[in-house]
Short mmCIF file of C-alpha atoms in Angstrom, two decimals:
data_model
loop_
_atom_site.label_atom_id
_atom_site.label_comp_id
_atom_site.label_asym_id
_atom_site.label_seq_id
_atom_site.Cartn_x
_atom_site.Cartn_y
_atom_site.Cartn_z
CA UNK A 1 87.46 -153.58 -41.80
CA UNK A 2 85.09 -153.67 -44.34
CA UNK A 3 82.45 -155.70 -42.79
CA UNK A 4 81.64 -152.66 -40.61
CA UNK A 5 79.80 -151.21 -43.58
CA UNK A 6 77.82 -154.41 -43.93
CA UNK A 7 74.10 -154.21 -43.64
CA UNK A 8 74.04 -157.21 -40.74
CA UNK A 9 70.22 -157.48 -41.75
CA UNK A 10 71.28 -159.09 -44.63
CA UNK A 11 74.63 -160.42 -44.02
CA UNK A 12 76.41 -162.45 -41.16
CA UNK A 13 80.34 -162.14 -41.80
CA UNK A 14 82.87 -164.79 -40.41
CA UNK A 15 86.46 -164.20 -40.47
CA UNK A 16 88.99 -167.04 -40.44
CA UNK A 17 92.53 -166.58 -39.65
CA UNK A 18 95.36 -168.34 -37.86
CA UNK A 19 95.18 -168.04 -34.25
CA UNK A 20 98.43 -165.95 -33.38
CA UNK A 21 98.66 -163.16 -35.97
CA UNK A 22 97.28 -160.67 -34.24
CA UNK A 23 93.72 -160.41 -35.74
CA UNK A 24 92.20 -162.72 -33.03
CA UNK A 25 92.89 -159.77 -30.36
CA UNK A 26 91.48 -157.28 -32.96
CA UNK A 27 88.37 -158.25 -34.05
CA UNK A 28 87.08 -155.27 -36.40
CA UNK A 29 83.24 -155.79 -35.89
CA UNK A 30 81.46 -157.01 -32.78
CA UNK A 31 78.57 -158.56 -34.94
CA UNK A 32 81.52 -160.41 -36.47
CA UNK A 33 82.57 -164.05 -36.10
CA UNK A 34 85.90 -165.04 -35.60
CA UNK A 35 87.33 -168.34 -36.44
CA UNK A 36 90.92 -169.64 -35.72
CA UNK A 37 92.37 -172.12 -38.02
CA UNK A 38 96.00 -173.67 -38.56
CA UNK A 39 98.96 -173.23 -36.17
CA UNK A 40 100.94 -169.87 -35.38
CA UNK A 41 101.00 -166.52 -37.19
CA UNK A 42 100.12 -167.58 -40.25
CA UNK A 43 99.29 -170.09 -42.99
CA UNK A 44 102.31 -172.00 -44.33
CA UNK A 45 101.92 -172.39 -48.01
CA UNK A 46 105.60 -172.58 -49.68
CA UNK A 47 107.65 -175.44 -51.13
CA UNK A 48 110.03 -174.84 -48.41
CA UNK A 49 107.81 -176.04 -45.80
CA UNK A 50 105.81 -179.01 -47.19
CA UNK A 51 104.70 -180.89 -44.34
CA UNK A 52 103.66 -177.56 -42.34
CA UNK A 53 101.88 -176.10 -45.69
CA UNK A 54 100.08 -179.70 -46.24
CA UNK A 55 98.76 -179.64 -42.77
CA UNK A 56 97.69 -176.23 -42.86
CA UNK A 57 96.25 -176.73 -45.94
CA UNK A 58 94.28 -179.62 -44.79
CA UNK A 59 93.45 -177.83 -41.45
CA UNK A 60 92.04 -174.77 -43.45
CA UNK A 61 90.02 -176.91 -46.15
CA UNK A 62 88.58 -178.90 -43.52
CA UNK A 63 87.39 -175.67 -41.38
CA UNK A 64 85.88 -173.54 -44.27
CA UNK A 65 83.51 -176.97 -45.05
CA UNK A 66 82.61 -177.06 -41.40
CA UNK A 67 82.03 -173.47 -41.43
CA UNK A 68 79.85 -173.82 -44.71
CA UNK A 69 77.82 -176.85 -43.83
CA UNK A 70 77.15 -175.87 -40.33
CA UNK A 71 76.06 -172.24 -40.95
CA UNK A 72 74.99 -172.21 -44.74
CA UNK A 73 77.60 -169.45 -45.51
CA UNK A 74 77.28 -169.10 -49.44
CA UNK A 75 79.71 -166.79 -50.04
CA UNK A 76 83.71 -167.17 -49.49
CA UNK A 77 86.13 -164.11 -50.04
CA UNK A 78 89.65 -165.05 -50.23
CA UNK A 79 93.20 -163.07 -50.45
CA UNK A 80 95.76 -165.78 -50.24
CA UNK A 81 96.70 -168.97 -52.73
CA UNK A 82 96.12 -171.18 -49.77
CA UNK A 83 92.79 -170.18 -48.71
CA UNK A 84 91.62 -169.91 -52.39
CA UNK A 85 92.43 -172.96 -53.49
CA UNK A 86 90.67 -175.00 -50.09
CA UNK A 87 87.48 -173.06 -51.00
CA UNK A 88 87.51 -173.95 -54.65
CA UNK A 89 88.59 -177.24 -53.86
CA UNK A 90 85.17 -177.61 -51.82
CA UNK A 91 83.15 -176.02 -54.22
CA UNK A 92 81.91 -179.16 -55.48
CA UNK A 93 80.62 -180.56 -52.56
CA UNK A 94 78.60 -177.36 -52.06
CA UNK A 95 76.22 -176.51 -54.79
CA UNK A 96 75.73 -172.75 -55.41
CA UNK A 97 78.99 -171.69 -52.95
CA UNK A 98 80.76 -168.64 -54.67
CA UNK A 99 84.47 -167.92 -53.94
CA UNK A 100 85.86 -164.31 -54.72
CA UNK A 101 89.29 -164.29 -54.73
CA UNK A 102 90.97 -160.71 -54.11
CA UNK A 103 94.63 -161.70 -55.83
CA UNK A 104 96.99 -158.89 -55.15
CA UNK A 105 99.35 -159.07 -57.88
CA UNK A 106 102.27 -160.84 -56.31
CA UNK A 107 105.59 -161.91 -58.24
CA UNK A 108 104.89 -165.62 -57.94
CA UNK A 109 107.11 -168.73 -58.76
CA UNK A 110 106.45 -171.22 -61.60
CA UNK A 111 104.77 -173.50 -59.13
CA UNK A 112 102.45 -170.73 -57.92
CA UNK A 113 101.46 -170.10 -61.40
CA UNK A 114 100.43 -173.64 -62.08
CA UNK A 115 98.23 -173.52 -59.31
CA UNK A 116 97.00 -169.89 -60.32
CA UNK A 117 96.06 -171.10 -64.00
CA UNK A 118 93.81 -173.87 -61.96
CA UNK A 119 92.11 -171.50 -59.62
CA UNK A 120 91.02 -169.32 -62.21
CA UNK A 121 89.06 -172.23 -63.78
CA UNK A 122 87.50 -172.76 -60.22
CA UNK A 123 86.88 -169.52 -58.83
CA UNK A 124 83.57 -167.93 -59.29
CA UNK A 125 85.40 -164.16 -59.12
CA UNK A 126 88.65 -162.65 -59.23
CA UNK A 127 89.17 -158.91 -57.64
CA UNK A 128 92.45 -157.41 -58.87
CA UNK A 129 94.63 -154.29 -57.84
CA UNK A 130 95.24 -152.87 -61.09
CA UNK A 131 94.28 -152.94 -64.95
CA UNK A 132 98.03 -154.32 -65.74
CA UNK A 133 97.13 -157.93 -63.44
CA UNK A 134 93.48 -158.49 -64.46
CA UNK A 135 95.48 -158.56 -68.34
CA UNK A 136 97.98 -161.06 -67.08
CA UNK A 137 95.37 -163.22 -65.25
CA UNK A 138 92.90 -162.84 -68.59
CA UNK A 139 96.06 -164.10 -70.48
CA UNK A 140 96.53 -166.80 -68.07
CA UNK A 141 92.94 -168.33 -68.65
CA UNK A 142 90.59 -165.66 -66.60
CA UNK A 143 87.23 -165.51 -68.10
CA UNK A 144 86.92 -161.40 -68.88
CA UNK A 145 83.68 -161.46 -67.53
CA UNK A 146 84.45 -162.81 -64.35
CA UNK A 147 87.38 -159.99 -63.13
CA UNK A 148 87.32 -156.54 -62.11
CA UNK A 149 89.97 -154.28 -60.94
CA UNK A 150 89.54 -152.52 -58.00
CA UNK A 151 92.64 -149.96 -56.96
CA UNK A 152 93.96 -149.95 -53.81
CA UNK A 153 93.51 -146.77 -52.26
CA UNK A 154 91.55 -145.04 -49.19
CA UNK A 155 87.63 -144.09 -49.33
CA UNK A 156 87.04 -140.36 -49.77
CA UNK A 157 83.00 -140.38 -49.68
CA UNK A 158 82.86 -140.02 -45.85
CA UNK A 159 84.42 -136.23 -46.64
CA UNK A 160 82.83 -135.29 -50.02
CA UNK A 161 81.36 -132.14 -48.60
CA UNK A 162 84.52 -131.01 -46.69
CA UNK A 163 85.79 -128.06 -49.55
CA UNK A 164 89.54 -127.87 -48.10
CA UNK A 165 90.30 -131.24 -46.10
CA UNK A 166 93.69 -129.63 -45.73
CA UNK A 167 92.46 -126.54 -43.55
CA UNK A 168 91.56 -129.17 -40.57
CA UNK A 169 95.34 -129.79 -40.63
CA UNK A 170 96.98 -127.48 -37.96
CA UNK A 171 100.62 -128.80 -38.48
CA UNK A 172 102.10 -126.13 -40.41
CA UNK A 173 104.66 -128.88 -41.73
CA UNK A 174 103.93 -129.71 -45.26
CA UNK A 175 101.28 -132.62 -45.63
CA UNK A 176 103.20 -135.46 -47.08
CA UNK A 177 101.47 -138.29 -49.24
CA UNK A 178 103.47 -141.12 -50.34
CA UNK A 179 103.34 -144.91 -50.98
CA UNK A 180 105.27 -147.71 -50.33
CA UNK A 181 105.90 -150.95 -52.40
CA UNK A 182 107.76 -152.85 -54.83
CA UNK A 183 108.74 -150.88 -57.78
CA UNK A 184 106.87 -153.07 -60.38
CA UNK A 185 104.22 -152.37 -62.90
CA UNK A 186 101.52 -154.22 -60.95
CA UNK A 187 101.59 -151.32 -58.38
CA UNK A 188 100.59 -148.88 -60.99
CA UNK A 189 102.61 -145.72 -60.03
CA UNK A 190 101.63 -143.87 -63.01
CA UNK A 191 97.96 -143.65 -61.42
CA UNK A 192 99.59 -142.08 -58.13
CA UNK A 193 101.73 -139.66 -60.22
CA UNK A 194 98.88 -138.68 -62.15
CA UNK A 195 96.77 -138.05 -59.18
CA UNK A 196 99.99 -135.88 -57.68
CA UNK A 197 100.07 -133.53 -60.72
CA UNK A 198 96.26 -133.16 -60.07
CA UNK A 199 96.60 -132.45 -56.48
CA UNK A 200 99.87 -130.31 -56.79
CA UNK A 201 97.70 -127.84 -59.03
CA UNK A 202 95.26 -126.84 -56.18
CA UNK A 203 97.60 -127.48 -53.16
CA UNK A 204 101.48 -126.82 -54.39
CA UNK A 205 102.57 -126.99 -50.84
CA UNK A 206 101.91 -130.81 -50.53
CA UNK A 207 104.84 -133.34 -50.71
CA UNK A 208 104.78 -136.64 -52.62
CA UNK A 209 106.92 -139.30 -52.03
CA UNK A 210 107.51 -143.08 -53.05
CA UNK A 211 109.43 -145.23 -50.97
CA UNK A 212 110.50 -149.00 -52.46
CA UNK A 213 113.27 -149.88 -54.98
CA UNK A 214 113.19 -152.73 -57.93
CA UNK A 215 113.37 -156.33 -57.70
CA UNK A 216 116.69 -157.82 -59.34
CA UNK A 217 114.74 -158.77 -62.49
CA UNK A 218 115.79 -156.93 -65.66
CA UNK A 219 112.08 -155.57 -67.04
CA UNK A 220 111.39 -154.44 -63.18
CA UNK A 221 114.78 -152.81 -63.00
CA UNK A 222 113.80 -150.91 -66.56
CA UNK A 223 110.25 -149.67 -65.29
CA UNK A 224 111.97 -148.14 -61.82
CA UNK A 225 114.16 -145.97 -64.47
CA UNK A 226 111.44 -145.00 -66.46
CA UNK A 227 109.38 -143.86 -63.28
CA UNK A 228 112.31 -142.14 -62.15
#
């Protein structure tokens, strides 16, 4: 969706995705090139599916390399372990290729953490959803100069001149704002609670909700208790 805000005089965006994941029928921008790779609704990349994972990785890697060589792509934006590792694998073949990894702060298993340590040495830049996650990746080996925190959220600059956005809401029910996700420190619920406190001072009728629960890990359960 962010591709719609790019200056098409300077950028020529390409989007690669699985063929049956729904994105194919919802191209976000008429000026975007859409390329399908792999099979099915999603790419396999898990020890439980060794053959499918290997085949999908090879397909995606080959497709990325073909696009880079045929169309002169020089910046790759990735958001999963599969496409990030595929893009990093071809970097030695393409001088000057930049790979920016939008890491989501998931709870990775041991085998994934081994791959992450390798990625942190080869990726060009890493964007994380929270400062906590950025610090964790630095501890795992990321060069602090090659990482940045860009919190998940919604752009508000389009309505910056609106003094009271709630005035447009004709529904008399209280406006409800919420977040949905795992109750873990990486989600940074403290920022949401602080934002709720600020908004509530000028809009006391707004209601705030957090929907989610702790995973069966002691430190995360303790975090859930602390947030409550």
